[in-house]
């Protein structure tokens, strides 16, 4: 497996099975189908303009994969990719080329990667979306050349040319955070501050889930929500600002653990450690350790490693075995706190090579 711009990866393949949901029975023509699928929470439909499934026996399958970055989250995804490649016979059976852009907003890097894979007639392409509109012409070109395109960890997918959306329901992560708040505080009056990521569907879908989970509980009030750019530095500075404007917040919710780890430092500096519950998202290793130590209350695990395995499974089924796959391939989310954090297998953070024979 070839990885550009880093990716010595992490994590053991989750034992849980694929959670497959699709909507192949509702057939709509291309653009109309894509528009229908764009609504928050809508299921994808088969449009008929995506590349068809193909059978390629006895041939190495070439897959190009482009995450939006090579951070701790995507390293776990790529660990799942590598382990599934191992399970399928290794590089001689499936060659994976992973090219990460220089930053999450470096769409030009993704465009160049996808253009290169199309020109080399790769068998399948998988992309985590930041700017779908910039990639849409290339998705169309790939489909017209018979190259199936999959997306992963993408909150809302509008393209008509996508075979499958692989990942999880982003709003479910926000709902899990809300459920923890409701379960732990019941009818108590609590003020909540929210650290969002960069503006876009990932933040908006997670916020939609959080608000949906709190809507029937008016005792919980979101008094502040600001973008913190998905980074620890952003979480620190934004939380400092929030604490100045709202010194009585009871709960800090973040849509990525790196942001709440920064927020935790701001809370400590303000002398409020232990007074503010901190709820993260993604279960990065430091957040996991912090739950055990008691400085973070909870985090949502979105099955990053399983997602990576599902990318390879779906591409192999569709582009090599000629099998139809669901339009949506989602795994479930799970929230961890002090009561169940011991159940998490730390091997999920590291690539586990196959046992030697």
CSV table of C-alpha atoms in Angstrom, one decimal:
chain,number,residue,atom,x,y,z
A,1,UNK,CA,0.0,0.0,0.0
A,2,UNK,CA,1.5,3.3,-1.1
A,3,UNK,CA,0.9,6.3,1.2
A,4,UNK,CA,1.8,9.8,0.3
A,5,UNK,CA,2.2,12.7,2.8
A,6,UNK,CA,2.4,10.4,5.8
A,7,UNK,CA,0.4,7.4,7.1
A,8,UNK,CA,2.1,4.8,9.1
A,9,UNK,CA,-1.2,3.8,10.4
A,10,UNK,CA,-3.1,2.8,13.4
A,11,UNK,CA,-5.7,0.3,14.7
A,12,UNK,CA,-7.2,-3.2,14.7
A,13,UNK,CA,-10.1,-4.2,12.5
A,14,UNK,CA,-13.4,-3.9,14.5
A,15,UNK,CA,-15.1,-7.2,15.0
A,16,UNK,CA,-18.5,-5.8,14.2
A,17,UNK,CA,-20.1,-6.5,10.9
A,18,UNK,CA,-20.9,-4.0,8.2
A,19,UNK,CA,-24.0,-2.1,8.8
A,20,UNK,CA,-25.4,-1.8,5.3
A,21,UNK,CA,-28.3,0.5,4.4
A,22,UNK,CA,-29.3,1.3,0.9
A,23,UNK,CA,-32.1,2.5,-1.2
A,24,UNK,CA,-31.7,0.8,-4.5
A,25,UNK,CA,-35.5,0.4,-5.0
A,26,UNK,CA,-36.1,4.1,-5.5
A,27,UNK,CA,-34.7,4.8,-9.0
A,28,UNK,CA,-34.5,8.5,-10.0
A,29,UNK,CA,-32.6,9.9,-13.0
A,30,UNK,CA,-29.2,11.4,-12.3
A,31,UNK,CA,-29.5,15.1,-11.3
A,32,UNK,CA,-32.9,14.7,-9.7
A,33,UNK,CA,-31.7,11.8,-7.6
A,34,UNK,CA,-28.6,13.7,-6.4
A,35,UNK,CA,-30.8,16.6,-5.4
A,36,UNK,CA,-33.0,14.3,-3.4
A,37,UNK,CA,-30.0,12.8,-1.7
A,38,UNK,CA,-28.7,16.2,-0.6
A,39,UNK,CA,-31.3,16.8,2.0
A,40,UNK,CA,-29.9,16.3,5.6
A,41,UNK,CA,-30.7,12.8,6.7
A,42,UNK,CA,-31.8,11.7,3.3
A,43,UNK,CA,-30.9,8.3,2.0
A,44,UNK,CA,-28.9,8.0,-1.2
A,45,UNK,CA,-30.5,6.5,-4.3
A,46,UNK,CA,-29.0,4.7,-7.3
A,47,UNK,CA,-28.9,7.3,-10.1
A,48,UNK,CA,-28.0,5.2,-13.1
A,49,UNK,CA,-25.1,7.5,-14.3
A,50,UNK,CA,-22.4,6.1,-12.0
A,51,UNK,CA,-19.9,3.5,-13.3
A,52,UNK,CA,-21.4,0.0,-13.5
A,53,UNK,CA,-20.0,-3.0,-11.5
A,54,UNK,CA,-17.3,-4.9,-13.3
A,55,UNK,CA,-15.6,-8.4,-13.0
A,56,UNK,CA,-11.8,-8.4,-13.1
A,57,UNK,CA,-10.6,-11.8,-12.2
A,58,UNK,CA,-6.9,-12.6,-11.8
A,59,UNK,CA,-6.0,-8.9,-11.9
A,60,UNK,CA,-4.5,-6.7,-9.3
A,61,UNK,CA,-7.1,-4.2,-8.2
A,62,UNK,CA,-5.8,-0.6,-8.0
A,63,UNK,CA,-7.6,1.8,-5.7
A,64,UNK,CA,-6.8,5.5,-5.2
A,65,UNK,CA,-7.9,6.9,-1.8
A,66,UNK,CA,-7.8,10.6,-0.8
A,67,UNK,CA,-8.6,11.6,2.7
A,68,UNK,CA,-9.0,15.3,3.5
A,69,UNK,CA,-5.8,15.1,5.7
A,70,UNK,CA,-3.6,12.6,7.4
A,71,UNK,CA,-4.4,13.3,11.0
A,72,UNK,CA,-5.0,10.9,13.9
A,73,UNK,CA,-8.5,10.2,12.6
A,74,UNK,CA,-7.6,9.3,9.1
A,75,UNK,CA,-4.6,7.3,10.2
A,76,UNK,CA,-7.1,5.0,11.9
A,77,UNK,CA,-9.2,4.8,8.7
A,78,UNK,CA,-6.1,3.9,6.7
A,79,UNK,CA,-5.2,1.2,9.2
A,80,UNK,CA,-8.5,-0.4,8.4
A,81,UNK,CA,-7.7,-0.1,4.7
A,82,UNK,CA,-4.4,-1.8,5.2
A,83,UNK,CA,-5.8,-4.6,7.3
A,84,UNK,CA,-8.5,-5.3,4.8
A,85,UNK,CA,-5.9,-5.3,2.0
A,86,UNK,CA,-4.0,-7.9,4.0
A,87,UNK,CA,-7.1,-10.0,4.4
A,88,UNK,CA,-7.7,-9.9,0.7
A,89,UNK,CA,-4.2,-11.2,-0.2
A,90,UNK,CA,-2.0,-8.2,0.2
A,91,UNK,CA,-0.5,-5.8,-2.3
A,92,UNK,CA,-0.4,-8.4,-5.1
A,93,UNK,CA,-4.2,-8.6,-4.9
A,94,UNK,CA,-5.1,-5.0,-4.1
A,95,UNK,CA,-2.8,-2.0,-4.6
A,96,UNK,CA,-3.9,1.1,-2.7
A,97,UNK,CA,-2.4,4.5,-3.4
A,98,UNK,CA,-3.3,7.0,-0.6
A,99,UNK,CA,-2.7,10.7,-1.3
A,100,UNK,CA,-3.6,13.2,1.4
A,101,UNK,CA,-3.7,16.9,0.6
A,102,UNK,CA,-1.5,19.3,2.4
A,103,UNK,CA,-4.4,20.7,4.4
A,104,UNK,CA,-8.1,20.0,4.8
A,105,UNK,CA,-9.0,22.9,2.5
A,106,UNK,CA,-6.3,22.1,-0.1
A,107,UNK,CA,-8.9,20.9,-2.7
A,108,UNK,CA,-6.4,21.4,-5.6
A,109,UNK,CA,-4.3,18.6,-4.2
A,110,UNK,CA,-7.3,16.3,-4.2
A,111,UNK,CA,-8.2,17.3,-7.7
A,112,UNK,CA,-4.6,16.5,-8.9
A,113,UNK,CA,-4.8,13.1,-7.2
A,114,UNK,CA,-8.1,12.1,-8.7
A,115,UNK,CA,-7.0,13.4,-12.2
A,116,UNK,CA,-3.9,11.2,-11.9
A,117,UNK,CA,-5.9,8.1,-11.0
A,118,UNK,CA,-8.3,8.6,-13.8
A,119,UNK,CA,-5.5,9.0,-16.3
A,120,UNK,CA,-3.9,5.8,-15.1
A,121,UNK,CA,-7.2,3.9,-15.3
A,122,UNK,CA,-7.3,3.0,-11.7
A,123,UNK,CA,-10.1,0.4,-10.9
A,124,UNK,CA,-11.8,2.5,-8.1
A,125,UNK,CA,-11.4,5.8,-6.4
A,126,UNK,CA,-12.5,6.8,-2.9
A,127,UNK,CA,-12.5,10.4,-1.7
A,128,UNK,CA,-13.3,12.1,1.6
A,129,UNK,CA,-15.1,15.3,0.6
A,130,UNK,CA,-14.3,18.8,1.6
A,131,UNK,CA,-15.3,20.6,-1.6
A,132,UNK,CA,-17.6,18.4,-3.6
A,133,UNK,CA,-18.3,20.9,-6.3
A,134,UNK,CA,-14.6,21.1,-7.3
A,135,UNK,CA,-14.5,17.4,-7.7
A,136,UNK,CA,-17.8,16.9,-9.4
A,137,UNK,CA,-16.4,17.2,-13.0
A,138,UNK,CA,-13.8,14.6,-12.2
A,139,UNK,CA,-16.4,12.2,-10.7
A,140,UNK,CA,-18.4,12.6,-14.0
A,141,UNK,CA,-15.2,11.9,-16.0
A,142,UNK,CA,-14.4,8.8,-13.9
A,143,UNK,CA,-17.9,7.4,-14.3
A,144,UNK,CA,-17.8,7.9,-18.0
A,145,UNK,CA,-14.6,5.9,-18.2
A,146,UNK,CA,-16.1,3.2,-16.1
A,147,UNK,CA,-14.2,4.0,-12.9
A,148,UNK,CA,-16.4,3.7,-9.8
A,149,UNK,CA,-16.2,6.5,-7.3
A,150,UNK,CA,-16.8,6.0,-3.6
A,151,UNK,CA,-16.9,8.7,-0.9
A,152,UNK,CA,-16.1,8.2,2.8
A,153,UNK,CA,-16.6,10.3,6.0
A,154,UNK,CA,-18.6,12.8,4.0
A,155,UNK,CA,-21.6,14.3,5.7
A,156,UNK,CA,-23.8,15.1,2.7
A,157,UNK,CA,-23.2,13.7,-0.7
A,158,UNK,CA,-24.9,15.3,-3.7
A,159,UNK,CA,-23.1,13.9,-6.7
A,160,UNK,CA,-25.0,11.7,-9.2
A,161,UNK,CA,-21.8,9.8,-10.0
A,162,UNK,CA,-21.1,8.2,-6.6
A,163,UNK,CA,-21.5,4.5,-6.2
A,164,UNK,CA,-21.6,4.4,-2.4
A,165,UNK,CA,-21.3,6.7,0.6
A,166,UNK,CA,-19.1,4.9,3.2
A,167,UNK,CA,-18.9,6.1,6.8
A,168,UNK,CA,-21.5,6.7,9.4
A,169,UNK,CA,-24.4,9.1,10.0
A,170,UNK,CA,-22.7,12.3,11.2
A,171,UNK,CA,-25.8,13.5,13.0
A,172,UNK,CA,-25.9,10.4,15.1
A,173,UNK,CA,-22.6,11.5,16.7
A,174,UNK,CA,-24.3,14.7,17.9
A,175,UNK,CA,-27.3,12.7,19.1
A,176,UNK,CA,-25.0,10.5,21.1
A,177,UNK,CA,-23.5,13.5,22.8
A,178,UNK,CA,-27.0,14.9,23.5
A,179,UNK,CA,-28.1,11.6,25.0
A,180,UNK,CA,-25.2,11.6,27.4
A,181,UNK,CA,-26.1,15.1,28.6
A,182,UNK,CA,-29.8,14.1,29.1
A,183,UNK,CA,-29.0,10.8,30.8
A,184,UNK,CA,-26.5,12.5,33.2
A,185,UNK,CA,-28.3,15.7,34.1
A,186,UNK,CA,-32.0,14.9,33.6
A,187,UNK,CA,-34.0,18.0,34.5
A,188,UNK,CA,-31.2,20.1,35.8
A,189,UNK,CA,-30.6,23.5,34.2
A,190,UNK,CA,-27.4,23.5,32.3
A,191,UNK,CA,-25.6,25.9,30.0
A,192,UNK,CA,-23.8,24.4,27.0
A,193,UNK,CA,-21.0,25.8,24.8
A,194,UNK,CA,-20.2,24.1,21.4
A,195,UNK,CA,-16.9,24.0,19.6
A,196,UNK,CA,-17.7,23.5,15.9
A,197,UNK,CA,-15.1,22.6,13.2
A,198,UNK,CA,-14.6,24.5,9.9
A,199,UNK,CA,-17.9,25.7,8.5
A,200,UNK,CA,-19.5,23.0,6.3
A,201,UNK,CA,-21.6,19.9,6.4
A,202,UNK,CA,-19.5,17.9,8.9
A,203,UNK,CA,-20.1,20.6,11.6
A,204,UNK,CA,-23.7,21.3,10.5
A,205,UNK,CA,-24.7,17.7,10.6
A,206,UNK,CA,-23.1,17.0,14.0
A,207,UNK,CA,-24.8,20.2,15.3
A,208,UNK,CA,-28.1,19.1,13.8
A,209,UNK,CA,-27.9,15.8,15.7
A,210,UNK,CA,-26.9,17.6,19.0
A,211,UNK,CA,-29.8,20.0,18.7
A,212,UNK,CA,-32.2,17.3,17.7
A,213,UNK,CA,-31.3,15.3,20.8
A,214,UNK,CA,-31.8,18.3,23.1
A,215,UNK,CA,-34.9,19.8,21.5
A,216,UNK,CA,-37.3,18.2,24.0
A,217,UNK,CA,-35.2,19.3,27.0
A,218,UNK,CA,-35.5,23.1,27.4
A,219,UNK,CA,-33.5,22.9,30.6
A,220,UNK,CA,-30.4,22.6,28.4
A,221,UNK,CA,-29.5,25.8,26.7
A,222,UNK,CA,-26.8,26.2,24.0
A,223,UNK,CA,-25.5,29.7,25.0
A,224,UNK,CA,-22.5,29.8,22.7
A,225,UNK,CA,-21.2,28.0,19.6
A,226,UNK,CA,-18.2,29.0,17.5
A,227,UNK,CA,-16.0,27.4,14.9
A,228,UNK,CA,-12.6,26.2,16.3
A,229,UNK,CA,-11.2,24.9,13.1
A,230,UNK,CA,-10.9,21.2,14.1
A,231,UNK,CA,-7.6,22.0,15.9
A,232,UNK,CA,-6.4,22.1,19.5
A,233,UNK,CA,-5.1,25.6,19.2
A,234,UNK,CA,-8.5,26.7,17.9
A,235,UNK,CA,-10.3,24.9,20.8
A,236,UNK,CA,-8.0,26.6,23.3
A,237,UNK,CA,-8.5,30.2,22.0
A,238,UNK,CA,-12.2,29.8,21.3
A,239,UNK,CA,-12.9,28.3,24.7
A,240,UNK,CA,-11.0,31.2,26.3
A,241,UNK,CA,-13.3,33.6,24.5
A,242,UNK,CA,-16.4,31.7,25.4
A,243,UNK,CA,-15.5,31.6,29.1
A,244,UNK,CA,-15.1,35.4,29.1
A,245,UNK,CA,-18.5,35.9,27.6
A,246,UNK,CA,-20.2,33.0,29.4
A,247,UNK,CA,-18.3,32.2,32.6
A,248,UNK,CA,-21.0,29.9,33.9
A,249,UNK,CA,-21.1,27.3,31.2
A,250,UNK,CA,-21.6,23.8,32.6
A,251,UNK,CA,-20.9,21.6,29.6
A,252,UNK,CA,-18.4,22.0,26.7
A,253,UNK,CA,-19.2,20.0,23.6
A,254,UNK,CA,-16.8,19.7,20.7
A,255,UNK,CA,-17.2,18.0,17.3
A,256,UNK,CA,-13.6,16.7,17.3
A,257,UNK,CA,-11.4,15.7,20.3
A,258,UNK,CA,-8.5,17.9,19.4
A,259,UNK,CA,-10.7,20.9,19.9
A,260,UNK,CA,-12.0,19.8,23.3
A,261,UNK,CA,-8.4,18.9,24.4
A,262,UNK,CA,-7.6,22.6,23.7
A,263,UNK,CA,-10.8,23.6,25.5
A,264,UNK,CA,-9.8,21.6,28.5
A,265,UNK,CA,-6.6,23.7,28.8
A,266,UNK,CA,-8.6,26.9,28.7
A,267,UNK,CA,-10.9,25.5,31.4
A,268,UNK,CA,-8.0,24.6,33.6
A,269,UNK,CA,-6.4,28.0,33.1
A,270,UNK,CA,-9.7,29.6,34.2
A,271,UNK,CA,-9.6,27.5,37.4
A,272,UNK,CA,-12.8,25.6,36.4
A,273,UNK,CA,-11.4,22.1,36.1
A,274,UNK,CA,-14.0,19.7,37.4
A,275,UNK,CA,-16.8,22.3,37.1
A,276,UNK,CA,-17.3,21.8,33.4
A,277,UNK,CA,-18.2,18.5,31.7
A,278,UNK,CA,-16.3,18.0,28.5
A,279,UNK,CA,-17.7,15.9,25.7
A,280,UNK,CA,-15.6,15.1,22.6
A,281,UNK,CA,-16.0,13.4,19.3
A,282,UNK,CA,-13.8,10.7,17.6
A,283,UNK,CA,-12.2,9.0,20.6
A,284,UNK,CA,-8.6,9.9,19.8
A,285,UNK,CA,-6.1,8.2,22.1
A,286,UNK,CA,-5.4,11.2,24.3
A,287,UNK,CA,-9.1,11.8,24.8
A,288,UNK,CA,-9.5,8.1,25.6
A,289,UNK,CA,-6.7,8.4,28.2
A,290,UNK,CA,-8.3,11.6,29.6
A,291,UNK,CA,-11.6,9.9,30.2
A,292,UNK,CA,-9.7,7.3,32.2
A,293,UNK,CA,-8.0,10.1,34.1
A,294,UNK,CA,-11.2,12.0,34.7
A,295,UNK,CA,-10.4,15.2,32.9
A,296,UNK,CA,-12.8,14.6,30.0
A,297,UNK,CA,-16.3,13.2,30.5
A,298,UNK,CA,-17.1,11.4,27.2
A,299,UNK,CA,-16.3,11.0,23.5
A,300,UNK,CA,-18.0,9.5,20.5
A,301,UNK,CA,-16.2,6.8,18.5
A,302,UNK,CA,-17.3,6.7,14.9
A,303,UNK,CA,-15.7,3.4,13.8
A,304,UNK,CA,-12.8,5.0,11.9
A,305,UNK,CA,-11.0,1.7,11.3
A,306,UNK,CA,-14.1,-0.2,10.3
A,307,UNK,CA,-14.8,2.6,7.8
A,308,UNK,CA,-11.4,1.9,6.2
A,309,UNK,CA,-12.1,-1.8,5.9
A,310,UNK,CA,-15.5,-1.0,4.4
A,311,UNK,CA,-13.9,1.2,1.6
A,312,UNK,CA,-11.8,-1.8,0.5
A,313,UNK,CA,-14.7,-4.3,0.8
A,314,UNK,CA,-17.0,-2.1,-1.2
A,315,UNK,CA,-14.4,-1.4,-3.9
A,316,UNK,CA,-13.5,-5.0,-4.3
A,317,UNK,CA,-17.1,-6.2,-4.4
A,318,UNK,CA,-18.1,-3.6,-7.0
A,319,UNK,CA,-15.0,-3.2,-9.2
A,320,UNK,CA,-13.6,-6.7,-9.1
A,321,UNK,CA,-16.4,-9.1,-8.2
A,322,UNK,CA,-19.1,-7.4,-10.3
A,323,UNK,CA,-21.4,-7.2,-7.3
A,324,UNK,CA,-23.9,-4.4,-6.6
A,325,UNK,CA,-23.2,-2.7,-3.3
A,326,UNK,CA,-25.6,-0.5,-1.2
A,327,UNK,CA,-25.7,3.2,-1.9
A,328,UNK,CA,-24.9,3.8,1.8
A,329,UNK,CA,-22.5,1.7,3.8
A,330,UNK,CA,-22.7,2.9,7.4
A,331,UNK,CA,-21.3,1.7,10.7
A,332,UNK,CA,-22.8,2.6,14.1
A,333,UNK,CA,-21.3,5.2,16.5
A,334,UNK,CA,-20.6,4.5,20.1
A,335,UNK,CA,-20.1,6.9,23.0
A,336,UNK,CA,-17.5,6.1,25.6
A,337,UNK,CA,-17.3,7.5,29.2
A,338,UNK,CA,-15.8,6.4,32.5
A,339,UNK,CA,-18.4,3.6,32.8
A,340,UNK,CA,-17.4,1.7,29.5
A,341,UNK,CA,-14.1,3.1,28.4
A,342,UNK,CA,-12.4,-0.1,29.6
A,343,UNK,CA,-14.3,-2.0,26.9
A,344,UNK,CA,-12.4,-0.2,24.1
A,345,UNK,CA,-9.6,-2.2,22.5
A,346,UNK,CA,-6.5,-0.1,22.2
A,347,UNK,CA,-5.4,-2.1,19.2
A,348,UNK,CA,-7.9,-0.1,17.3
A,349,UNK,CA,-5.4,2.8,17.3
A,350,UNK,CA,-2.7,0.8,15.5
A,351,UNK,CA,-2.2,-1.2,12.3
A,352,UNK,CA,-2.1,-4.9,13.3
A,353,UNK,CA,-0.2,-6.9,10.6
A,354,UNK,CA,-1.4,-10.4,9.8
A,355,UNK,CA,-0.1,-13.1,12.1
A,356,UNK,CA,3.0,-14.9,10.6
A,357,UNK,CA,2.4,-18.4,9.6
